[in-house]
Amino acid sequence: MKEKVMNGLQRFSKAMFIPVLILPIAGILIAIGNIFTNQKLLEAVPFLNNPITTGFGTILSGSLVSILTNLGVIFCVGLAVGLAKKKKAEAGFTALLAFLVFINAMNKFMELNKTLISTKDLQGTGQTMVLGVQILDMGVFLGIILGIIVGIVHNRFIDTEFKSAFQIYGGSRFVFIVIIPVTVLLAILLTYIWPIIQTGISSMGGFIKQTGNFGIFLYGSLERFLIPTGLHHLVYTPFLYTSLGGTEQIAGHIYEGARNIYYAEMADPAIHLLSKSVIWDARGISKMFGLIGACLAMYHTAKPENKTRVKAILIPAVVTSFLAGVTEPIEFSFMFLAPLLFVVHAGLAGLSMVVLNILNVRAIGPNGFLDFLLYNVPLGVGKTHWPMYILVGIAFFFIYYVVFRALITLLNLKTVGREDDAKDVKLYSKKDFKEKEKSKATVKDVGNTGNNEVPAALIVSALGGEDNIESVTNCYTRLRTVLKDPSIVKEDVLKNETGASGLIVKGQNVQVVYGLQVTAVRKAVDAELGISDMDAELE
């Protein structure tokens, strides 16, 4: 039972990537639009102050904000596509139809019950307009609920076929036939149930606000602590896209969730200071600064004869963490050798967010330094207090360094370069590092030279062969697989011969960490398994 629940959560977490990964792109484009309308920049660079560039910036920011007001349909379609095991395009189309059926069914039922409120002012009434239709204000939860239901119904009935005259009603058309009564019934039930759920969500939000910095500490620590399970997305997603992360009225529209709020505030020149809810997406201190201090501590405490090898491993990982916010290569370098350090890292990550909140820092910092600069600098110091974010980061660089070095030395923790077993040290030798780099370089060139240079056959073999692999997906840095028998996986082959930097096994879920090159690895593995683009699971 426990394994079934874990598998379900893993699949849901992976499916959430489709809508979630699109939204930061919208945010970056909004930030670019702000650059062209930033008054201080226009004063410093007068030639940009013309109707063409400022108009372009205004249109770019304004048009993308509309995504934030339609998150329900985006999550509905994205989740359905992510959860569908086959014929994903049909699943997405069915999800869109189900969404339209739902909002109109709920509207008509509420109209019959005479529970619709005047549309003059819906703020605070529990009702809202969705695609021009007035329904209960369910926010992004509507999309999540419908997306899950469509995914389940699609997987259950997509292979249903009929004979003779009824043949045309099989497959995806039968899925839609089943979805219609399910969706209508759901719309009626939620008309009664959702107000109760909304009260519970509001109470939870109130509890989080009452706990203040303690709640922020738990949030930041848990988000990092769940990295090994791949379920950390389930921690921050509700805070970024639902009322748990705050509710604000901006330019006449109501926005829920930390990320939705600050995206809208970025595009509104009337906002002079980002809302406090931005703290829920200030998770980058440990990525940009903290783990660099941890790496320096591991380097300084490594055995003298191993320092050159350790440096060769840690420097690329540090650069990736600082610039892009990809932390797993560093975290896995001590997670399995000294789990205590990973727990301390999670605690310090939560503490860094508390410090930012105490100092009233409003900077946007979910990932690496590149995103940090692009988001915050165009908005100005007054709107974000971003220089203080960097000062806090530098402070945590030293905190990480001192704490990690003290723990490694006092407890004699076997971090990178301190292993007793010479065989283990060999994993970090110059020869093995070159093999890893060669493998990574090969992966980087896949886009130009084809999949043949990726050791896809070796990866499939190390995972137990084609017959052992039930499904393949990927996220930012990991190749995620579901295997029939995880015990036959050859971890040493994956690490030493295919360039993997870590392996996570949770029941039948096996995740292989490849870093930023994982997309190319995934394509090569799909090709090796004979999975076409139409059949591949999107992430």
Coordinates of C-alpha atoms in Angstrom, one line a residue:
M1 CA 0.0 0.0 0.0
K2 CA 2.8 2.4 1.0
E3 CA 4.6 1.7 -2.3
K4 CA 1.4 2.3 -4.3
V5 CA 1.0 5.7 -2.6
M6 CA 4.6 6.6 -3.2
N7 CA 4.4 5.6 -6.9
G8 CA 1.2 7.7 -7.2
L9 CA 2.9 10.7 -5.6
Q10 CA 6.0 10.3 -7.8
R11 CA 3.8 10.2 -10.9
F12 CA 1.8 13.2 -9.9
S13 CA 5.0 15.1 -9.0
K14 CA 6.5 14.3 -12.4
A15 CA 3.3 15.4 -14.2
M16 CA 3.3 18.7 -12.4
F17 CA 6.5 19.6 -14.3
I18 CA 4.6 20.3 -17.5
P19 CA 2.7 23.3 -16.3
V20 CA 5.1 24.4 -13.6
L21 CA 8.2 24.6 -15.9
I22 CA 6.3 26.8 -18.4
L23 CA 5.5 29.5 -15.9
P24 CA 9.1 30.6 -15.1
I25 CA 9.6 31.2 -18.8
A26 CA 6.6 33.6 -18.7
G27 CA 8.2 35.3 -15.7
I28 CA 11.5 35.8 -17.4
L29 CA 9.8 37.3 -20.4
I30 CA 7.8 39.6 -18.1
A31 CA 11.1 40.7 -16.6
I32 CA 12.5 41.4 -20.1
G33 CA 9.5 43.5 -20.8
N34 CA 10.1 45.4 -17.6
I35 CA 13.7 46.2 -18.8
F36 CA 12.3 48.1 -21.8
T37 CA 9.9 50.1 -19.6
N38 CA 12.2 50.7 -16.6
Q39 CA 12.3 54.5 -16.0
K40 CA 15.8 54.5 -14.6
L41 CA 17.2 52.5 -17.5
L42 CA 15.4 54.8 -20.0
E43 CA 17.0 57.8 -18.3
A44 CA 20.5 56.2 -18.4
V45 CA 20.0 54.9 -22.0
P46 CA 17.9 57.6 -23.8
F47 CA 17.8 55.9 -27.2
L48 CA 15.6 53.2 -25.6
N49 CA 13.0 55.8 -24.7
N50 CA 10.9 55.6 -27.8
P51 CA 7.4 54.3 -28.6
I52 CA 8.7 51.2 -30.3
T53 CA 10.8 49.7 -27.5
T54 CA 8.6 50.9 -24.6
G55 CA 5.5 49.7 -26.5
F56 CA 7.2 46.3 -27.1
G57 CA 8.0 46.0 -23.4
T58 CA 4.5 47.0 -22.4
I59 CA 2.9 44.5 -24.7
L60 CA 5.3 41.7 -23.7
S61 CA 4.7 42.1 -20.0
G62 CA 0.9 42.7 -20.3
S63 CA 0.2 39.8 -22.6
L64 CA 2.0 37.3 -20.5
V65 CA 0.3 38.3 -17.3
S66 CA -2.9 36.8 -18.8
I67 CA -1.3 33.4 -18.3
L68 CA -1.4 34.0 -14.5
T69 CA -5.2 34.6 -14.7
N70 CA -5.8 31.3 -16.5
L71 CA -3.7 28.9 -14.5
G72 CA -6.7 26.5 -14.0
V73 CA -6.9 25.5 -17.7
I74 CA -3.1 25.4 -17.9
F75 CA -2.7 23.0 -15.0
C76 CA -5.7 20.9 -16.2
V77 CA -4.2 20.3 -19.7
G78 CA -0.6 20.0 -18.4
L79 CA -1.5 17.5 -15.7
A80 CA -3.6 15.4 -18.0
V81 CA -0.8 15.2 -20.6
G82 CA 1.7 14.3 -17.9
L83 CA -0.4 11.6 -16.3
A84 CA -1.5 10.0 -19.6
K85 CA 0.5 6.8 -20.3
K86 CA -0.2 7.0 -24.1
K87 CA -1.8 9.2 -26.7
K88 CA -0.9 12.3 -24.7
A89 CA -2.2 14.8 -27.3
E90 CA -5.7 13.3 -27.1
A91 CA -5.5 13.5 -23.3
G92 CA -4.6 17.2 -23.5
F93 CA -7.5 17.9 -25.9
T94 CA -9.9 16.0 -23.7
A95 CA -8.8 17.9 -20.7
L96 CA -9.5 21.2 -22.4
L97 CA -13.0 20.0 -23.4
A98 CA -13.6 18.8 -19.8
F99 CA -12.5 22.2 -18.4
L100 CA -15.0 24.0 -20.6
V101 CA -17.8 21.5 -19.7
F102 CA -17.0 21.9 -16.0
I103 CA -17.1 25.7 -15.8
N104 CA -20.3 25.9 -17.8
A105 CA -22.0 23.1 -15.8
M106 CA -21.1 24.7 -12.5
N107 CA -22.3 28.1 -13.8
K108 CA -25.7 26.7 -14.9
F109 CA -26.2 24.8 -11.7
M110 CA -25.5 27.8 -9.6
E111 CA -27.8 29.8 -11.8
L112 CA -30.6 27.3 -11.3
N113 CA -29.9 27.4 -7.5
K114 CA -29.9 31.2 -7.6
T115 CA -26.5 31.3 -5.9
L116 CA -24.7 33.5 -8.4
I117 CA -23.6 36.8 -7.0
S118 CA -23.8 40.1 -9.0
T119 CA -20.7 40.4 -11.2
K120 CA -20.1 44.1 -10.2
D121 CA -17.8 43.1 -7.4
L122 CA -16.8 39.5 -6.9
Q123 CA -13.8 40.1 -4.6
G124 CA -14.1 38.3 -1.3
T125 CA -17.4 36.5 -2.4
G126 CA -15.8 33.2 -3.1
Q127 CA -16.8 33.5 -6.8
T128 CA -14.8 34.6 -9.8
M129 CA -14.8 34.8 -13.6
V130 CA -13.0 31.9 -15.5
L131 CA -12.8 32.3 -19.2
G132 CA -15.7 34.7 -19.0
V133 CA -17.9 32.2 -17.0
Q134 CA -18.8 33.0 -13.3
I135 CA -18.1 30.0 -11.0
L136 CA -16.8 29.3 -7.5
D137 CA -13.3 30.6 -7.1
M138 CA -11.2 27.3 -7.0
G139 CA -8.1 28.8 -8.4
V140 CA -5.4 26.4 -9.6
F141 CA -7.0 23.6 -7.6
L142 CA -9.7 23.4 -10.3
G143 CA -7.1 22.6 -12.9
I144 CA -5.3 20.1 -10.7
I145 CA -8.5 18.2 -9.8
L146 CA -9.8 18.1 -13.4
G147 CA -6.3 17.2 -14.7
I148 CA -6.0 14.2 -12.4
I149 CA -9.5 13.0 -13.2
V150 CA -9.0 13.3 -16.9
G151 CA -5.7 11.5 -16.6
I152 CA -7.2 8.6 -14.7
V153 CA -10.2 8.2 -17.0
H154 CA -8.0 8.5 -20.1
N155 CA -5.6 5.7 -18.9
R156 CA -8.6 3.5 -18.0
F157 CA -10.6 3.8 -21.2
I158 CA -8.2 4.9 -24.0
D159 CA -7.9 1.4 -25.3
T160 CA -11.7 0.7 -25.4
E161 CA -12.8 -0.2 -28.9
F162 CA -16.1 -1.2 -30.4
K163 CA -17.1 -3.1 -33.5
S164 CA -19.4 -2.4 -36.4
A165 CA -21.3 0.9 -36.4
F166 CA -20.1 1.9 -32.9
Q167 CA -16.4 1.7 -33.9
I168 CA -16.2 5.4 -34.3
Y169 CA -17.0 5.9 -30.6
G170 CA -13.9 4.0 -29.4
G171 CA -10.6 5.3 -28.0
S172 CA -10.3 9.0 -27.2
R173 CA -13.9 9.6 -28.2
F174 CA -15.1 7.1 -25.6
V175 CA -12.9 8.8 -23.0
F176 CA -14.7 12.0 -23.7
I177 CA -18.1 10.3 -23.5
V178 CA -17.2 9.0 -20.1
I179 CA -15.7 12.4 -19.0
I180 CA -18.9 14.4 -19.7
P181 CA -21.1 12.9 -17.0
V182 CA -18.2 12.6 -14.6
T183 CA -17.4 16.3 -15.1
V184 CA -21.0 17.5 -14.8
L185 CA -21.5 15.5 -11.6
L186 CA -18.2 16.8 -10.2
A187 CA -19.3 20.4 -11.0
I188 CA -22.5 19.8 -9.0
L189 CA -20.8 18.1 -6.1
L190 CA -18.1 20.8 -5.8
T191 CA -20.7 23.5 -5.7
Y192 CA -21.5 22.2 -2.2
I193 CA -18.2 20.7 -1.2
W194 CA -15.7 23.4 -2.3
P195 CA -16.8 26.2 0.1
I196 CA -16.0 23.8 3.0
I197 CA -12.6 22.9 1.4
Q198 CA -11.9 26.6 0.8
T199 CA -12.6 27.3 4.5
G200 CA -10.0 24.6 5.4
I201 CA -7.4 26.1 3.0
S202 CA -8.0 29.5 4.4
S203 CA -7.5 28.2 7.9
M204 CA -4.3 26.5 6.9
G205 CA -3.1 29.7 5.4
G206 CA -4.0 31.5 8.6
F207 CA -2.0 28.9 10.6
I208 CA 1.0 29.4 8.4
K209 CA 0.8 33.2 8.8
Q210 CA 0.4 32.8 12.6
T211 CA 3.4 30.5 12.9
G212 CA 5.4 33.2 11.0
N213 CA 9.1 32.5 10.8
F214 CA 8.8 29.0 12.2
G215 CA 6.4 28.1 9.3
I216 CA 8.9 29.6 6.8
F217 CA 11.7 27.5 8.4
L218 CA 9.8 24.3 8.1
Y219 CA 8.8 25.1 4.5
G220 CA 12.4 25.9 3.4
S221 CA 13.9 22.9 5.3
L222 CA 11.3 20.4 4.0
E223 CA 11.7 21.6 0.4
R224 CA 15.4 20.6 0.5
F225 CA 14.9 17.6 2.7
L226 CA 12.6 15.9 0.2
I227 CA 15.1 16.3 -2.7
P228 CA 16.1 12.6 -2.5
T229 CA 12.4 11.5 -2.9
G230 CA 11.7 13.8 -5.8
L231 CA 8.6 15.0 -4.0
H232 CA 10.0 18.5 -3.1
H233 CA 7.8 20.0 -5.9
L234 CA 4.8 19.0 -3.8
V235 CA 6.0 21.3 -1.0
Y236 CA 6.5 24.6 -2.9
T237 CA 4.0 24.3 -5.7
P238 CA 0.9 25.0 -3.5
F239 CA 2.6 28.1 -2.1
L240 CA 3.6 29.4 -5.5
Y241 CA 0.3 28.9 -7.3
T242 CA -2.5 28.8 -4.7
S243 CA -3.9 31.0 -1.9
L244 CA -1.6 29.3 0.6
G245 CA 1.1 31.6 -0.7
G246 CA -1.0 34.7 -0.3
T247 CA -3.7 36.7 -2.1
E248 CA -3.3 40.2 -3.6
Q249 CA -5.4 42.5 -5.7
I250 CA -3.2 44.0 -8.5
A251 CA -4.5 46.3 -11.2
G252 CA -8.1 45.2 -10.6
H253 CA -7.4 41.4 -10.7
I254 CA -7.0 39.0 -7.8
Y255 CA -3.9 36.9 -7.8
E256 CA -3.2 33.8 -5.6
G257 CA 0.2 32.3 -4.9
A258 CA 3.6 33.9 -4.4
R259 CA 4.8 33.5 -7.9
N260 CA 1.6 34.7 -9.6
I261 CA 1.6 37.7 -7.3
Y262 CA 5.1 38.8 -8.0
Y263 CA 4.9 38.2 -11.7
A264 CA 1.8 40.5 -11.8
E265 CA 3.6 43.1 -9.6
M266 CA 6.6 43.0 -11.8
A267 CA 4.5 44.1 -14.7
D268 CA 2.7 46.8 -12.8
P269 CA 4.7 50.1 -12.5
A270 CA 2.3 51.3 -9.8
I271 CA 3.7 48.7 -7.4
H272 CA 6.7 50.2 -5.6
L273 CA 7.5 47.2 -3.3
L274 CA 6.9 43.5 -3.9
S275 CA 4.5 41.8 -1.5
K276 CA 5.9 39.8 1.5
S277 CA 4.6 36.6 -0.1
V278 CA 7.7 36.6 -2.4
I279 CA 9.5 34.9 0.5
W280 CA 8.0 31.6 -0.5
D281 CA 10.1 31.7 -3.7
A282 CA 13.3 33.0 -2.0
R283 CA 14.8 29.5 -2.0
G284 CA 18.1 30.4 -3.8
I285 CA 20.4 31.3 -0.9
S286 CA 21.6 27.8 -0.4
K287 CA 21.9 27.3 -4.1
M288 CA 23.9 30.4 -4.9
F289 CA 25.9 30.8 -1.7
G290 CA 25.5 28.1 0.9
L291 CA 26.5 25.1 -1.0
I292 CA 29.6 26.9 -2.3
G293 CA 30.7 27.3 1.3
A294 CA 30.0 23.6 1.9
C295 CA 32.1 22.6 -1.1
L296 CA 35.0 24.8 0.1
A297 CA 34.8 23.0 3.5
M298 CA 34.8 19.6 1.8
Y299 CA 37.8 20.7 -0.3
H300 CA 39.8 22.0 2.7
T301 CA 39.1 18.9 4.8
A302 CA 39.9 16.4 2.0
K303 CA 43.1 14.4 2.3
P304 CA 46.1 16.3 0.8
E305 CA 46.7 13.7 -1.8
N306 CA 43.1 13.9 -3.0
K307 CA 42.6 17.6 -3.1
T308 CA 43.4 18.0 -6.8
R309 CA 40.8 15.3 -7.7
V310 CA 38.2 16.8 -5.3
K311 CA 38.6 20.2 -6.8
A312 CA 38.2 18.9 -10.3
I313 CA 34.8 17.4 -9.3
L314 CA 33.5 20.2 -7.1
I315 CA 34.3 23.3 -9.3
P316 CA 31.9 22.4 -12.2
A317 CA 29.2 21.5 -9.7
V318 CA 29.7 24.8 -7.9
V319 CA 29.5 26.8 -11.1
T320 CA 26.3 25.0 -12.1
S321 CA 24.7 25.5 -8.7
F322 CA 25.6 29.2 -8.5
L323 CA 24.6 30.2 -12.0
A324 CA 21.6 27.9 -12.7
G325 CA 20.5 26.7 -9.2
V326 CA 21.1 23.0 -10.0
T327 CA 22.2 21.6 -6.7
E328 CA 21.9 17.9 -7.0
P329 CA 25.5 17.1 -8.1
I330 CA 26.7 18.8 -4.9
E331 CA 24.1 17.4 -2.6
F332 CA 24.6 13.9 -3.8
S333 CA 28.4 14.3 -3.3
F334 CA 27.8 14.2 0.5
M335 CA 24.3 12.8 0.8
F336 CA 25.3 9.2 0.7
L337 CA 28.7 9.6 2.4
A338 CA 27.5 11.8 5.3
P339 CA 23.7 12.0 5.5
L340 CA 24.0 14.3 8.6
L341 CA 25.4 17.0 6.4
F342 CA 22.4 16.8 4.2
V343 CA 20.1 17.3 7.2
V344 CA 22.1 20.3 8.3
H345 CA 22.0 21.7 4.8
A346 CA 18.2 21.4 4.8
G347 CA 18.0 23.2 8.1
L348 CA 20.3 26.0 7.0
A349 CA 18.3 26.4 3.8
G350 CA 15.2 27.0 5.9
L351 CA 17.0 29.3 8.3
S352 CA 18.2 31.5 5.3
M353 CA 14.6 32.1 4.3
V354 CA 13.8 33.2 7.9
V355 CA 16.6 35.7 7.9
L356 CA 15.4 37.1 4.6
N357 CA 11.9 37.5 6.0
I358 CA 13.2 39.2 9.2
L359 CA 15.2 41.7 7.2
N360 CA 12.1 42.4 5.0
V361 CA 14.0 41.4 1.8
R362 CA 11.6 41.2 -1.2
A363 CA 14.0 39.9 -3.8
I364 CA 13.0 37.1 -6.2
G365 CA 15.5 34.3 -5.8
P366 CA 14.2 30.7 -6.5
N367 CA 17.2 29.5 -8.6
G368 CA 20.6 30.7 -9.7
F369 CA 22.4 34.0 -10.1
L370 CA 21.4 34.5 -13.7
D371 CA 17.7 34.4 -12.9
F372 CA 18.3 36.5 -9.8
L373 CA 19.9 39.3 -11.8
L374 CA 17.3 39.2 -14.6
Y375 CA 14.4 39.3 -12.2
N376 CA 15.5 41.8 -9.7
V377 CA 17.9 44.4 -11.2
P378 CA 15.4 45.8 -13.7
L379 CA 12.9 46.3 -10.9
G380 CA 15.3 48.4 -8.8
V381 CA 16.5 48.3 -5.3
G382 CA 13.4 49.9 -3.8
K383 CA 11.0 47.3 -5.2
T384 CA 13.1 44.3 -4.2
H385 CA 15.9 45.2 -1.7
W386 CA 18.0 42.8 -3.7
P387 CA 21.5 44.0 -2.4
M388 CA 20.5 42.8 1.0
Y389 CA 19.7 39.3 -0.5
I390 CA 23.3 39.1 -1.7
L391 CA 24.6 40.2 1.7
V392 CA 22.6 37.5 3.4
G393 CA 23.9 35.0 0.8
I394 CA 27.5 35.9 1.6
A395 CA 26.8 35.5 5.3
F396 CA 25.4 32.0 4.7
F397 CA 28.4 31.2 2.6
F398 CA 30.5 31.6 5.7
I399 CA 28.0 29.9 8.0
Y400 CA 27.9 26.8 5.7
Y401 CA 31.7 26.8 5.5
V402 CA 32.2 27.0 9.3
V403 CA 29.4 24.5 10.2
F404 CA 30.4 22.0 7.5
R405 CA 34.1 22.1 8.3
A406 CA 33.5 21.8 12.0
L407 CA 31.2 18.8 11.6
I408 CA 33.4 17.1 9.0
T409 CA 36.5 17.5 11.3
L410 CA 34.9 16.8 14.7
L411 CA 32.9 13.8 13.5
N412 CA 35.4 12.6 11.0
L413 CA 32.8 12.4 8.3
K414 CA 33.8 10.6 5.1
T415 CA 33.0 13.3 2.6
V416 CA 34.6 13.6 -0.9
G417 CA 38.3 13.0 -0.7
R418 CA 38.2 11.6 2.9
E419 CA 37.1 8.0 2.2
D420 CA 39.1 5.2 3.9
D421 CA 38.6 2.8 1.1
A422 CA 40.9 3.4 -1.8
K423 CA 38.4 1.8 -4.1
D424 CA 35.9 4.5 -3.1
V425 CA 38.4 7.2 -3.7
K426 CA 38.9 5.9 -7.2
L427 CA 35.4 7.2 -8.0
Y428 CA 36.8 10.7 -7.7
S429 CA 40.1 10.0 -9.4
K430 CA 41.4 12.1 -12.3
K431 CA 40.9 9.3 -14.7
D432 CA 37.2 8.7 -13.7
F433 CA 36.6 12.4 -13.7
K434 CA 37.9 12.6 -17.3
E435 CA 35.6 9.7 -18.2
K436 CA 32.6 11.6 -16.7
E437 CA 33.6 14.8 -18.5
K438 CA 34.0 12.9 -21.7
S439 CA 30.5 11.3 -21.3
K440 CA 29.0 14.8 -20.5
A441 CA 30.7 16.4 -23.4
T442 CA 29.4 13.6 -25.6
V443 CA 25.9 14.3 -24.3
K444 CA 26.2 18.0 -25.0
D445 CA 27.0 17.3 -28.6
V446 CA 24.0 15.0 -29.1
G447 CA 21.9 17.7 -30.6
N448 CA 24.3 18.1 -33.5
T449 CA 25.6 14.6 -34.0
G450 CA 22.6 12.4 -33.2
N451 CA 21.9 10.0 -30.3
N452 CA 24.6 7.4 -31.2
E453 CA 27.2 9.1 -29.1
V454 CA 25.2 8.8 -25.9
P455 CA 25.8 5.5 -24.2
A456 CA 22.1 4.7 -24.4
A457 CA 22.5 1.0 -24.8
L458 CA 24.8 0.9 -21.8
I459 CA 22.3 3.0 -19.7
V460 CA 19.5 0.6 -20.7
S461 CA 21.6 -2.4 -19.9
A462 CA 22.6 -1.0 -16.5
L463 CA 19.0 -0.4 -15.7
G464 CA 18.3 -4.1 -16.2
G465 CA 17.5 -4.2 -19.9
E466 CA 14.6 -3.2 -22.0
D467 CA 12.3 -5.7 -20.4
N468 CA 13.0 -4.3 -16.9
I469 CA 12.0 -0.7 -17.8
E470 CA 8.3 0.1 -17.5
S471 CA 8.5 3.9 -18.1
V472 CA 11.1 6.7 -18.7
T473 CA 10.7 10.4 -17.9
N474 CA 13.0 13.2 -16.8
C475 CA 13.0 16.4 -14.9
Y476 CA 15.6 19.2 -14.6
T477 CA 18.5 16.9 -13.8
R478 CA 17.3 13.3 -13.4
L479 CA 16.4 10.4 -15.6
R480 CA 13.3 9.0 -13.9
T481 CA 12.4 5.4 -14.5
V482 CA 9.9 2.9 -13.2
L483 CA 11.5 -0.6 -13.1
K484 CA 10.1 -4.1 -12.6
D485 CA 13.1 -5.1 -10.5
P486 CA 15.3 -2.3 -9.2
S487 CA 17.7 -4.7 -7.5
I488 CA 19.4 -5.6 -10.7
V489 CA 20.4 -2.0 -11.5
K490 CA 24.2 -1.6 -11.9
E491 CA 24.9 1.6 -10.0
D492 CA 28.7 1.4 -10.6
V493 CA 28.2 1.2 -14.4
L494 CA 25.8 4.2 -14.4
K495 CA 28.2 6.3 -12.3
N496 CA 31.6 5.3 -13.8
E497 CA 30.7 4.6 -17.4
T498 CA 27.7 6.8 -18.3
G499 CA 28.4 10.0 -16.4
A500 CA 25.7 9.8 -13.7
S501 CA 26.5 11.6 -10.5
G502 CA 23.9 9.9 -8.3
L503 CA 21.2 7.2 -8.0
I504 CA 18.0 7.3 -6.0
V505 CA 15.9 4.2 -5.5
K506 CA 12.4 4.4 -3.9
G507 CA 10.5 1.2 -4.5
Q508 CA 10.2 0.7 -8.2
N509 CA 11.1 4.3 -8.9
V510 CA 14.8 4.7 -9.9
Q511 CA 16.2 8.1 -10.6
V512 CA 19.6 8.6 -12.2
V513 CA 21.1 12.1 -11.8
Y514 CA 22.8 13.4 -15.1
G515 CA 22.6 17.1 -14.5
L516 CA 21.6 19.6 -17.2
Q517 CA 22.3 17.1 -20.0
V518 CA 19.5 14.8 -18.9
T519 CA 17.2 15.9 -21.8
A520 CA 19.7 14.6 -24.3
V521 CA 20.2 11.4 -22.3
R522 CA 16.4 10.9 -22.2
K523 CA 16.1 11.3 -25.9
A524 CA 18.8 8.8 -26.5
V525 CA 17.3 6.3 -24.1
D526 CA 13.9 6.7 -25.8
A527 CA 15.4 6.0 -29.1
E528 CA 17.2 2.9 -27.7
L529 CA 13.9 1.7 -26.4
G530 CA 12.0 2.5 -29.6
I531 CA 9.8 5.1 -28.0
S532 CA 8.7 7.8 -30.4
D533 CA 8.1 11.4 -29.6
M534 CA 4.3 10.8 -29.6
D535 CA 4.6 8.0 -27.1
A536 CA 7.2 9.5 -24.8
E537 CA 6.2 10.7 -21.4
L538 CA 6.6 14.5 -21.2
E539 CA 8.1 16.1 -18.1

